[in-house]
């Protein structure tokens, strides 16, 4: 386990704010289903929540590359592992 601060540390408040907004979107989806909202309207909101999560994921990946991978390459320690982690994360995002 890495003991260094994550790459998003400087933007932690912004990341949390975005995740809370997405959480609100998901609660809104639950309400829509409880209220028997038209399927297409629910699907539209699911798509919006999905895009919002993808945006957070891409931002976190960018921070990982800019900080964690960059620092590992600069220090010469663990660069291959950080690059492999980033590649695996990219693969998971592409498959999702």
Short mmCIF file of C-alpha atoms in Angstrom, two decimals:
data_model
loop_
_atom_site.label_atom_id
_atom_site.label_comp_id
_atom_site.label_asym_id
_atom_site.label_seq_id
_atom_site.Cartn_x
_atom_site.Cartn_y
_atom_site.Cartn_z
CA UNK A 1 0.00 0.00 0.00
CA UNK A 2 1.33 3.44 -0.95
CA UNK A 3 1.91 5.73 2.04
CA UNK A 4 2.19 8.96 0.06
CA UNK A 5 -0.70 11.40 -0.23
CA UNK A 6 -2.89 10.63 -3.25
CA UNK A 7 -2.52 12.81 -6.33
CA UNK A 8 -5.93 14.37 -5.79
CA UNK A 9 -5.03 15.66 -2.30
CA UNK A 10 -4.92 19.28 -3.43
CA UNK A 11 -8.40 18.93 -4.97
CA UNK A 12 -9.90 16.66 -2.30
CA UNK A 13 -12.65 19.13 -1.39
CA UNK A 14 -13.66 19.52 -5.04
CA UNK A 15 -13.68 15.75 -5.59
CA UNK A 16 -15.83 15.24 -2.51
CA UNK A 17 -18.20 18.00 -3.65
CA UNK A 18 -18.61 16.34 -7.04
CA UNK A 19 -19.20 12.94 -5.43
CA UNK A 20 -21.83 14.40 -3.10
CA UNK A 21 -23.57 15.94 -6.11
CA UNK A 22 -23.57 12.52 -7.80
CA UNK A 23 -24.90 10.98 -4.60
CA UNK A 24 -27.76 13.47 -4.80
CA UNK A 25 -28.38 12.46 -8.40
CA UNK A 26 -28.61 8.81 -7.35
CA UNK A 27 -31.04 9.66 -4.54
CA UNK A 28 -33.07 11.53 -7.15
CA UNK A 29 -33.10 8.39 -9.28
CA UNK A 30 -34.44 6.41 -6.35
CA UNK A 31 -37.22 8.96 -5.89
CA UNK A 32 -38.02 8.83 -9.59
CA UNK A 33 -38.46 5.05 -9.42
CA UNK A 34 -40.48 5.29 -6.22
CA UNK A 35 -42.76 7.80 -7.97
CA UNK A 36 -43.11 5.60 -11.07
CA UNK A 37 -41.45 8.15 -13.35
CA UNK A 38 -41.45 7.38 -17.08
CA UNK A 39 -38.66 4.91 -18.00
CA UNK A 40 -36.93 7.14 -20.51
CA UNK A 41 -36.74 9.99 -18.00
CA UNK A 42 -35.11 7.66 -15.45
CA UNK A 43 -32.70 6.38 -18.09
CA UNK A 44 -31.76 9.94 -19.02
CA UNK A 45 -30.86 10.64 -15.40
CA UNK A 46 -28.94 7.35 -15.10
CA UNK A 47 -26.91 8.44 -18.11
CA UNK A 48 -26.20 11.82 -16.50
CA UNK A 49 -25.05 10.18 -13.25
CA UNK A 50 -22.88 7.74 -15.20
CA UNK A 51 -21.24 10.57 -17.14
CA UNK A 52 -20.64 12.46 -13.89
CA UNK A 53 -18.91 9.42 -12.35
CA UNK A 54 -16.85 8.93 -15.51
CA UNK A 55 -15.77 12.56 -15.28
CA UNK A 56 -14.61 12.06 -11.69
CA UNK A 57 -12.79 8.89 -12.70
CA UNK A 58 -10.97 10.64 -15.55
CA UNK A 59 -10.01 13.49 -13.24
CA UNK A 60 -8.63 11.04 -10.68
CA UNK A 61 -6.73 9.19 -13.41
CA UNK A 62 -5.26 12.46 -14.65
CA UNK A 63 -4.13 13.31 -11.12
CA UNK A 64 -2.64 9.82 -10.72
CA UNK A 65 -0.63 10.23 -13.90
CA UNK A 66 0.44 13.79 -13.14
CA UNK A 67 1.51 13.09 -9.58
CA UNK A 68 1.91 9.44 -8.61
CA UNK A 69 3.27 8.12 -11.91
CA UNK A 70 5.32 11.25 -12.54
CA UNK A 71 6.88 11.11 -9.06
CA UNK A 72 7.67 7.40 -9.40
CA UNK A 73 9.38 8.00 -12.73
CA UNK A 74 11.30 11.00 -11.38
CA UNK A 75 12.48 9.08 -8.32
CA UNK A 76 13.24 5.94 -10.28
CA UNK A 77 11.33 3.87 -7.72
CA UNK A 78 8.23 1.86 -8.57
CA UNK A 79 7.62 3.47 -11.96
CA UNK A 80 6.74 0.17 -13.63
CA UNK A 81 4.20 -0.61 -10.90
CA UNK A 82 2.57 2.83 -11.15
CA UNK A 83 2.36 2.58 -14.93
CA UNK A 84 0.84 -0.91 -14.65
CA UNK A 85 -1.72 0.41 -12.14
CA UNK A 86 -2.63 3.26 -14.47
CA UNK A 87 -2.96 0.88 -17.44
CA UNK A 88 -5.23 -1.43 -15.44
CA UNK A 89 -7.36 1.54 -14.33
CA UNK A 90 -7.68 2.72 -17.92
CA UNK A 91 -8.69 -0.77 -19.02
CA UNK A 92 -11.39 -0.91 -16.33
CA UNK A 93 -12.73 2.49 -17.40
CA UNK A 94 -12.83 1.51 -21.05
CA UNK A 95 -14.64 -1.76 -20.28
CA UNK A 96 -17.23 -0.10 -18.07
#
